């Protein structure tokens, strides 16, 4: 996907601009398992959410050679004096090819233990012309195409890290993740904060994040707003904030759904050695 070009020899050196720099190596995401404890960050107004708790468990694996896998589960218990306790359970599994050109996705959403919107199952591919082709098997068979350059979640993550390494403060791309009923492409705006150097600690840094697996890795504060396709001038559907490490691990989650917001504290982390795959 990306290549590290090394030039040698006097003739080549004379042709190169004096300010030329060696390109940085490609982003390498580490396989890892992470668990986040959820709590209420901001109470709801219109929906009456007064208290919340839950957990996110995710397992990310693979590499640029064999493709990337993600298993994600979020269980959230929302409490309201008006409607009582409400348990939401979202389970997702995805596979993305290493070149970022195709993705298989499957998800289930449950409310109070009952399937809420049915299962979502499908495949998505990016054509050589740059458009997105989606073939849904569930909740009902449907095929559709979306114009404009679109990226899948893992490629989006890589681009955020690349933007942070360049010192960019924003990244705007279309993202397709197969969420909801699998029929929406989102416009996203990512805001990238100043780089936090490796080993820099903050008062809120979890014990897990102070371990040797992350102490030598820099990170960036990230905020991503998701908008309905073509409606980036309106209020976002939802907003996610987190600190993103250069190896793909995240901490300090904030999930803003508009009516209420949750925060996620990193409680456990198992980082595996990266594969020798170099792309």
mmCIF file of C-alpha atoms in Angstrom:
data_model
loop_
_atom_site.group_PDB
_atom_site.id
_atom_site.type_symbol
_atom_site.label_atom_id
_atom_site.label_comp_id
_atom_site.label_asym_id
_atom_site.label_seq_id
_atom_site.Cartn_x
_atom_site.Cartn_y
_atom_site.Cartn_z
ATOM 1 C CA UNK A 1 0.000 0.000 0.000
ATOM 2 C CA UNK A 2 2.741 2.384 0.873
ATOM 3 C CA UNK A 3 6.371 2.181 -0.011
ATOM 4 C CA UNK A 4 9.533 3.383 1.653
ATOM 5 C CA UNK A 5 11.779 4.701 -1.092
ATOM 6 C CA UNK A 6 15.508 4.796 -0.388
ATOM 7 C CA UNK A 7 17.657 6.722 -2.850
ATOM 8 C CA UNK A 8 21.419 6.398 -2.988
ATOM 9 C CA UNK A 9 24.162 7.552 -5.336
ATOM 10 C CA UNK A 10 25.536 10.982 -6.056
ATOM 11 C CA UNK A 11 23.544 11.516 -9.249
ATOM 12 C CA UNK A 12 20.221 10.878 -7.527
ATOM 13 C CA UNK A 13 21.196 13.042 -4.582
ATOM 14 C CA UNK A 14 21.978 15.935 -6.894
ATOM 15 C CA UNK A 15 18.537 15.684 -8.487
ATOM 16 C CA UNK A 16 16.645 15.568 -5.184
ATOM 17 C CA UNK A 17 15.436 18.814 -3.561
ATOM 18 C CA UNK A 18 17.466 19.877 -0.581
ATOM 19 C CA UNK A 19 14.401 19.659 1.661
ATOM 20 C CA UNK A 20 13.374 16.122 0.622
ATOM 21 C CA UNK A 21 12.673 13.759 3.508
ATOM 22 C CA UNK A 22 12.508 9.976 3.630
ATOM 23 C CA UNK A 23 8.825 8.912 3.740
ATOM 24 C CA UNK A 24 7.702 7.475 7.044
ATOM 25 C CA UNK A 25 6.960 3.745 7.171
ATOM 26 C CA UNK A 26 3.376 2.623 6.733
ATOM 27 C CA UNK A 27 1.077 2.535 9.734
ATOM 28 C CA UNK A 28 1.238 -0.831 11.478
ATOM 29 C CA UNK A 29 -1.760 -1.664 13.659
ATOM 30 C CA UNK A 30 -1.130 -4.139 16.469
ATOM 31 C CA UNK A 31 -3.503 -7.024 17.239
ATOM 32 C CA UNK A 32 -5.069 -6.381 20.644
ATOM 33 C CA UNK A 33 -7.952 -7.046 23.004
ATOM 34 C CA UNK A 34 -9.360 -4.137 24.987
ATOM 35 C CA UNK A 35 -12.142 -3.705 27.526
ATOM 36 C CA UNK A 36 -13.701 -0.337 28.418
ATOM 37 C CA UNK A 37 -16.052 0.378 31.320
ATOM 38 C CA UNK A 38 -18.849 2.759 30.367
ATOM 39 C CA UNK A 39 -20.470 5.391 32.570
ATOM 40 C CA UNK A 40 -22.666 8.422 32.054
ATOM 41 C CA UNK A 41 -20.796 11.546 30.961
ATOM 42 C CA UNK A 42 -23.805 13.772 30.272
ATOM 43 C CA UNK A 43 -27.415 13.106 31.218
ATOM 44 C CA UNK A 44 -30.162 13.182 28.644
ATOM 45 C CA UNK A 45 -32.867 15.766 28.492
ATOM 46 C CA UNK A 46 -35.454 14.780 25.908
ATOM 47 C CA UNK A 47 -35.106 11.026 26.542
ATOM 48 C CA UNK A 48 -34.837 11.234 30.341
ATOM 49 C CA UNK A 49 -31.632 9.173 30.711
ATOM 50 C CA UNK A 50 -30.460 9.770 34.279
ATOM 51 C CA UNK A 51 -27.891 7.039 34.752
ATOM 52 C CA UNK A 52 -25.919 4.652 32.568
ATOM 53 C CA UNK A 53 -23.319 1.937 32.827
ATOM 54 C CA UNK A 54 -21.959 -0.720 30.538
ATOM 55 C CA UNK A 55 -18.950 -2.244 28.879
ATOM 56 C CA UNK A 56 -17.240 -2.426 25.505
ATOM 57 C CA UNK A 57 -15.166 -5.495 24.648
ATOM 58 C CA UNK A 58 -13.256 -5.533 21.380
ATOM 59 C CA UNK A 59 -10.748 -7.809 19.710
ATOM 60 C CA UNK A 60 -8.753 -6.514 16.740
ATOM 61 C CA UNK A 61 -6.506 -8.807 14.719
ATOM 62 C CA UNK A 62 -4.798 -9.408 11.396
ATOM 63 C CA UNK A 63 -2.441 -7.363 9.275
ATOM 64 C CA UNK A 64 -2.095 -5.715 5.883
ATOM 65 C CA UNK A 65 -1.199 -9.045 4.258
ATOM 66 C CA UNK A 66 -4.045 -11.228 5.514
ATOM 67 C CA UNK A 67 -6.622 -8.543 6.216
ATOM 68 C CA UNK A 68 -8.068 -7.190 9.457
ATOM 69 C CA UNK A 69 -10.708 -8.657 11.761
ATOM 70 C CA UNK A 70 -12.715 -6.917 14.446
ATOM 71 C CA UNK A 71 -15.083 -8.388 17.013
ATOM 72 C CA UNK A 72 -16.921 -5.720 18.979
ATOM 73 C CA UNK A 73 -19.586 -5.884 21.661
ATOM 74 C CA UNK A 74 -21.149 -2.992 23.547
ATOM 75 C CA UNK A 75 -23.644 -3.562 26.343
ATOM 76 C CA UNK A 76 -25.214 -0.410 27.777
ATOM 77 C CA UNK A 77 -27.789 -0.167 30.564
ATOM 78 C CA UNK A 78 -29.712 3.106 30.528
ATOM 79 C CA UNK A 79 -31.825 4.092 33.538
ATOM 80 C CA UNK A 80 -34.694 6.580 33.569
ATOM 81 C CA UNK A 81 -37.354 7.379 36.144
ATOM 82 C CA UNK A 82 -39.818 7.588 33.251
ATOM 83 C CA UNK A 83 -39.102 4.339 31.400
ATOM 84 C CA UNK A 84 -37.085 2.327 33.906
ATOM 85 C CA UNK A 85 -34.050 0.256 32.910
ATOM 86 C CA UNK A 86 -33.241 -0.383 29.265
ATOM 87 C CA UNK A 87 -30.451 -2.734 28.142
ATOM 88 C CA UNK A 88 -28.903 -2.343 24.679
ATOM 89 C CA UNK A 89 -26.562 -5.004 23.321
ATOM 90 C CA UNK A 90 -24.687 -4.407 20.039
ATOM 91 C CA UNK A 91 -22.521 -7.182 18.588
ATOM 92 C CA UNK A 92 -20.458 -6.690 15.432
ATOM 93 C CA UNK A 93 -17.920 -8.712 13.472
ATOM 94 C CA UNK A 94 -16.071 -7.400 10.409
ATOM 95 C CA UNK A 95 -13.334 -8.464 8.048
ATOM 96 C CA UNK A 96 -11.494 -5.956 5.846
ATOM 97 C CA UNK A 97 -8.937 -6.872 3.211
ATOM 98 C CA UNK A 98 -5.461 -5.475 3.759
ATOM 99 C CA UNK A 99 -5.707 -3.168 0.752
ATOM 100 C CA UNK A 100 -8.831 -1.530 2.171
ATOM 101 C CA UNK A 101 -10.890 -2.364 -0.934
ATOM 102 C CA UNK A 102 -13.507 -4.747 0.466
ATOM 103 C CA UNK A 103 -15.256 -5.576 3.727
ATOM 104 C CA UNK A 104 -17.607 -8.232 5.099
ATOM 105 C CA UNK A 105 -19.739 -7.217 8.065
ATOM 106 C CA UNK A 106 -22.308 -8.782 10.355
ATOM 107 C CA UNK A 107 -24.033 -7.241 13.346
ATOM 108 C CA UNK A 108 -26.931 -7.790 15.728
ATOM 109 C CA UNK A 109 -28.673 -5.218 17.926
ATOM 110 C CA UNK A 110 -30.724 -6.333 20.915
ATOM 111 C CA UNK A 111 -32.944 -4.385 23.283
ATOM 112 C CA UNK A 112 -33.935 -6.057 26.532
ATOM 113 C CA UNK A 113 -32.592 -9.316 25.109
ATOM 114 C CA UNK A 114 -34.798 -9.155 22.014
ATOM 115 C CA UNK A 115 -33.488 -8.462 18.521
ATOM 116 C CA UNK A 116 -34.222 -4.807 17.831
ATOM 117 C CA UNK A 117 -33.736 -4.240 14.100
ATOM 118 C CA UNK A 118 -32.834 -7.730 12.938
ATOM 119 C CA UNK A 119 -29.414 -8.905 11.890
ATOM 120 C CA UNK A 120 -27.326 -7.012 9.360
ATOM 121 C CA UNK A 121 -25.151 -9.098 7.046
ATOM 122 C CA UNK A 122 -23.432 -7.964 3.878
ATOM 123 C CA UNK A 123 -20.410 -7.263 1.739
ATOM 124 C CA UNK A 124 -19.012 -3.987 0.463
ATOM 125 C CA UNK A 125 -16.442 -3.290 -2.227
ATOM 126 C CA UNK A 126 -14.767 -0.247 -3.689
ATOM 127 C CA UNK A 127 -14.667 -0.204 -7.481
ATOM 128 C CA UNK A 128 -11.600 0.886 -9.469
ATOM 129 C CA UNK A 129 -13.576 4.004 -10.359
ATOM 130 C CA UNK A 130 -13.865 4.894 -6.687
ATOM 131 C CA UNK A 131 -17.540 4.187 -6.027
ATOM 132 C CA UNK A 132 -18.912 1.937 -3.273
ATOM 133 C CA UNK A 133 -20.910 -1.214 -4.035
ATOM 134 C CA UNK A 134 -22.853 -2.827 -1.183
ATOM 135 C CA UNK A 135 -24.607 -6.203 -1.293
ATOM 136 C CA UNK A 136 -26.851 -6.712 1.733
ATOM 137 C CA UNK A 137 -28.136 -10.176 2.658
ATOM 138 C CA UNK A 138 -29.931 -9.102 5.837
ATOM 139 C CA UNK A 139 -32.167 -7.541 7.143
ATOM 140 C CA UNK A 140 -33.396 -7.863 3.569
ATOM 141 C CA UNK A 141 -31.669 -8.419 0.266
ATOM 142 C CA UNK A 142 -30.619 -5.130 -1.227
ATOM 143 C CA UNK A 143 -27.824 -3.826 -3.413
ATOM 144 C CA UNK A 144 -26.856 -0.204 -3.793
ATOM 145 C CA UNK A 145 -24.032 1.997 -5.023
ATOM 146 C CA UNK A 146 -22.678 5.251 -3.618
ATOM 147 C CA UNK A 147 -20.512 7.689 -5.537
ATOM 148 C CA UNK A 148 -17.470 9.456 -4.152
ATOM 149 C CA UNK A 149 -14.363 8.086 -2.475
ATOM 150 C CA UNK A 150 -15.338 6.046 0.563
ATOM 151 C CA UNK A 151 -13.185 4.260 3.135
ATOM 152 C CA UNK A 152 -13.880 1.420 5.551
ATOM 153 C CA UNK A 153 -13.205 1.729 9.319
ATOM 154 C CA UNK A 154 -9.700 0.238 9.461
ATOM 155 C CA UNK A 155 -8.527 2.346 6.536
ATOM 156 C CA UNK A 156 -10.110 5.357 8.251
ATOM 157 C CA UNK A 157 -8.100 4.569 11.391
ATOM 158 C CA UNK A 158 -4.889 4.352 9.386
ATOM 159 C CA UNK A 159 -5.572 7.674 7.710
ATOM 160 C CA UNK A 160 -6.169 9.363 11.063
ATOM 161 C CA UNK A 161 -2.799 8.127 12.310
ATOM 162 C CA UNK A 162 -1.101 9.221 9.087
ATOM 163 C CA UNK A 163 -2.702 12.655 9.397
ATOM 164 C CA UNK A 164 -1.493 12.909 12.986
ATOM 165 C CA UNK A 165 2.050 11.983 11.974
ATOM 166 C CA UNK A 166 1.975 14.699 9.296
ATOM 167 C CA UNK A 167 0.784 17.247 11.810
ATOM 168 C CA UNK A 168 -2.597 17.749 10.114
ATOM 169 C CA UNK A 169 -5.421 19.049 12.296
ATOM 170 C CA UNK A 170 -8.384 17.737 10.267
ATOM 171 C CA UNK A 171 -9.397 14.758 8.143
ATOM 172 C CA UNK A 172 -12.625 14.718 6.166
ATOM 173 C CA UNK A 173 -13.672 11.474 4.441
ATOM 174 C CA UNK A 174 -16.758 9.407 3.650
ATOM 175 C CA UNK A 175 -16.968 6.264 5.792
ATOM 176 C CA UNK A 176 -19.005 3.104 5.361
ATOM 177 C CA UNK A 177 -19.077 0.733 8.347
ATOM 178 C CA UNK A 178 -22.226 -1.335 7.765
ATOM 179 C CA UNK A 179 -23.851 0.012 10.937
ATOM 180 C CA UNK A 180 -27.569 0.476 11.592
ATOM 181 C CA UNK A 181 -29.289 -1.343 8.714
ATOM 182 C CA UNK A 182 -26.219 -1.239 6.506
ATOM 183 C CA UNK A 183 -27.703 1.269 4.080
ATOM 184 C CA UNK A 184 -25.913 4.494 5.030
ATOM 185 C CA UNK A 185 -22.667 6.187 4.122
ATOM 186 C CA UNK A 186 -21.503 8.881 6.536
ATOM 187 C CA UNK A 187 -19.622 12.105 5.935
ATOM 188 C CA UNK A 188 -17.067 12.430 8.719
ATOM 189 C CA UNK A 189 -14.992 15.274 10.055
ATOM 190 C CA UNK A 190 -12.049 14.294 12.214
ATOM 191 C CA UNK A 191 -10.345 16.863 14.430
ATOM 192 C CA UNK A 192 -6.795 15.883 15.388
ATOM 193 C CA UNK A 193 -5.163 17.448 18.412
ATOM 194 C CA UNK A 194 -1.501 18.066 19.092
ATOM 195 C CA UNK A 195 0.659 14.969 19.359
ATOM 196 C CA UNK A 196 1.176 13.596 22.872
ATOM 197 C CA UNK A 197 4.711 12.269 23.029
ATOM 198 C CA UNK A 198 5.452 8.725 24.135
ATOM 199 C CA UNK A 199 5.606 8.379 27.896
ATOM 200 C CA UNK A 200 3.707 11.596 28.592
ATOM 201 C CA UNK A 201 1.300 11.036 31.470
ATOM 202 C CA UNK A 202 -1.884 12.849 32.406
ATOM 203 C CA UNK A 203 -3.813 12.865 35.654
ATOM 204 C CA UNK A 204 -6.559 10.735 34.093
ATOM 205 C CA UNK A 205 -4.284 8.140 32.488
ATOM 206 C CA UNK A 206 -5.508 4.661 33.431
ATOM 207 C CA UNK A 207 -3.139 2.186 35.074
ATOM 208 C CA UNK A 208 -3.438 -0.044 32.014
ATOM 209 C CA UNK A 209 -2.312 2.777 29.722
ATOM 210 C CA UNK A 210 0.810 3.305 31.835
ATOM 211 C CA UNK A 211 2.065 -0.204 31.069
ATOM 212 C CA UNK A 212 5.064 -0.941 28.890
ATOM 213 C CA UNK A 213 2.889 -1.804 25.871
ATOM 214 C CA UNK A 214 1.815 1.826 25.454
ATOM 215 C CA UNK A 215 4.471 3.843 27.301
ATOM 216 C CA UNK A 216 6.693 4.007 24.213
ATOM 217 C CA UNK A 217 3.908 4.896 21.765
ATOM 218 C CA UNK A 218 2.808 8.472 20.912
ATOM 219 C CA UNK A 219 -0.882 9.354 20.648
ATOM 220 C CA UNK A 220 -3.261 12.054 19.420
ATOM 221 C CA UNK A 221 -6.562 13.408 20.766
ATOM 222 C CA UNK A 222 -9.200 12.686 18.118
ATOM 223 C CA UNK A 223 -12.813 13.819 17.713
ATOM 224 C CA UNK A 224 -14.873 12.406 14.836
ATOM 225 C CA UNK A 225 -18.304 13.736 13.925
ATOM 226 C CA UNK A 226 -20.554 11.545 11.757
ATOM 227 C CA UNK A 227 -23.084 13.243 9.485
ATOM 228 C CA UNK A 228 -25.809 11.958 7.217
ATOM 229 C CA UNK A 229 -24.432 11.716 3.684
ATOM 230 C CA UNK A 230 -24.580 15.155 2.082
ATOM 231 C CA UNK A 231 -25.646 16.872 5.327
ATOM 232 C CA UNK A 232 -22.307 17.866 6.817
ATOM 233 C CA UNK A 233 -23.668 21.392 7.368
ATOM 234 C CA UNK A 234 -26.155 20.093 9.948
ATOM 235 C CA UNK A 235 -25.849 18.589 13.420
ATOM 236 C CA UNK A 236 -23.899 15.316 13.500
ATOM 237 C CA UNK A 237 -25.712 12.032 14.045
ATOM 238 C CA UNK A 238 -23.179 11.219 16.729
ATOM 239 C CA UNK A 239 -19.662 12.159 17.795
ATOM 240 C CA UNK A 240 -16.807 10.008 19.105
ATOM 241 C CA UNK A 241 -13.748 11.304 20.950
ATOM 242 C CA UNK A 242 -10.704 9.316 22.057
ATOM 243 C CA UNK A 243 -6.940 9.314 22.292
ATOM 244 C CA UNK A 244 -5.518 7.282 19.412
ATOM 245 C CA UNK A 245 -2.122 5.629 19.755
ATOM 246 C CA UNK A 246 0.130 5.232 16.721
ATOM 247 C CA UNK A 247 -0.386 1.450 16.891
ATOM 248 C CA UNK A 248 -4.194 1.663 16.713
ATOM 249 C CA UNK A 249 -5.063 1.278 20.409
ATOM 250 C CA UNK A 250 -7.499 3.818 21.885
ATOM 251 C CA UNK A 251 -8.235 5.184 25.349
ATOM 252 C CA UNK A 252 -10.382 7.918 26.950
ATOM 253 C CA UNK A 253 -13.501 7.185 24.912
ATOM 254 C CA UNK A 254 -16.392 9.637 24.749
ATOM 255 C CA UNK A 255 -19.525 8.587 22.876
ATOM 256 C CA UNK A 256 -21.908 11.494 22.264
ATOM 257 C CA UNK A 257 -25.348 10.442 20.989
ATOM 258 C CA UNK A 258 -26.794 13.929 21.163
ATOM 259 C CA UNK A 259 -29.425 13.318 23.862
ATOM 260 C CA UNK A 260 -26.810 11.878 26.214
ATOM 261 C CA UNK A 261 -23.127 10.962 26.273
ATOM 262 C CA UNK A 262 -21.059 8.096 27.681
ATOM 263 C CA UNK A 263 -17.401 7.839 28.621
ATOM 264 C CA UNK A 264 -15.291 4.709 28.396
ATOM 265 C CA UNK A 265 -12.293 4.027 30.639
ATOM 266 C CA UNK A 266 -9.733 1.477 29.491
ATOM 267 C CA UNK A 267 -9.824 -1.342 32.065
ATOM 268 C CA UNK A 268 -7.790 -4.103 30.445
ATOM 269 C CA UNK A 269 -5.526 -4.419 27.427
ATOM 270 C CA UNK A 270 -3.740 -7.342 25.839
ATOM 271 C CA UNK A 271 -1.399 -6.256 23.054
ATOM 272 C CA UNK A 272 0.067 -8.952 20.842
ATOM 273 C CA UNK A 273 3.255 -8.729 18.839
ATOM 274 C CA UNK A 274 2.725 -7.279 15.347
ATOM 275 C CA UNK A 275 3.184 -9.596 12.407
ATOM 276 C CA UNK A 276 6.261 -9.306 10.148
ATOM 277 C CA UNK A 277 3.973 -8.167 7.316
ATOM 278 C CA UNK A 278 5.240 -4.852 5.915
ATOM 279 C CA UNK A 279 2.950 -3.007 3.492
#
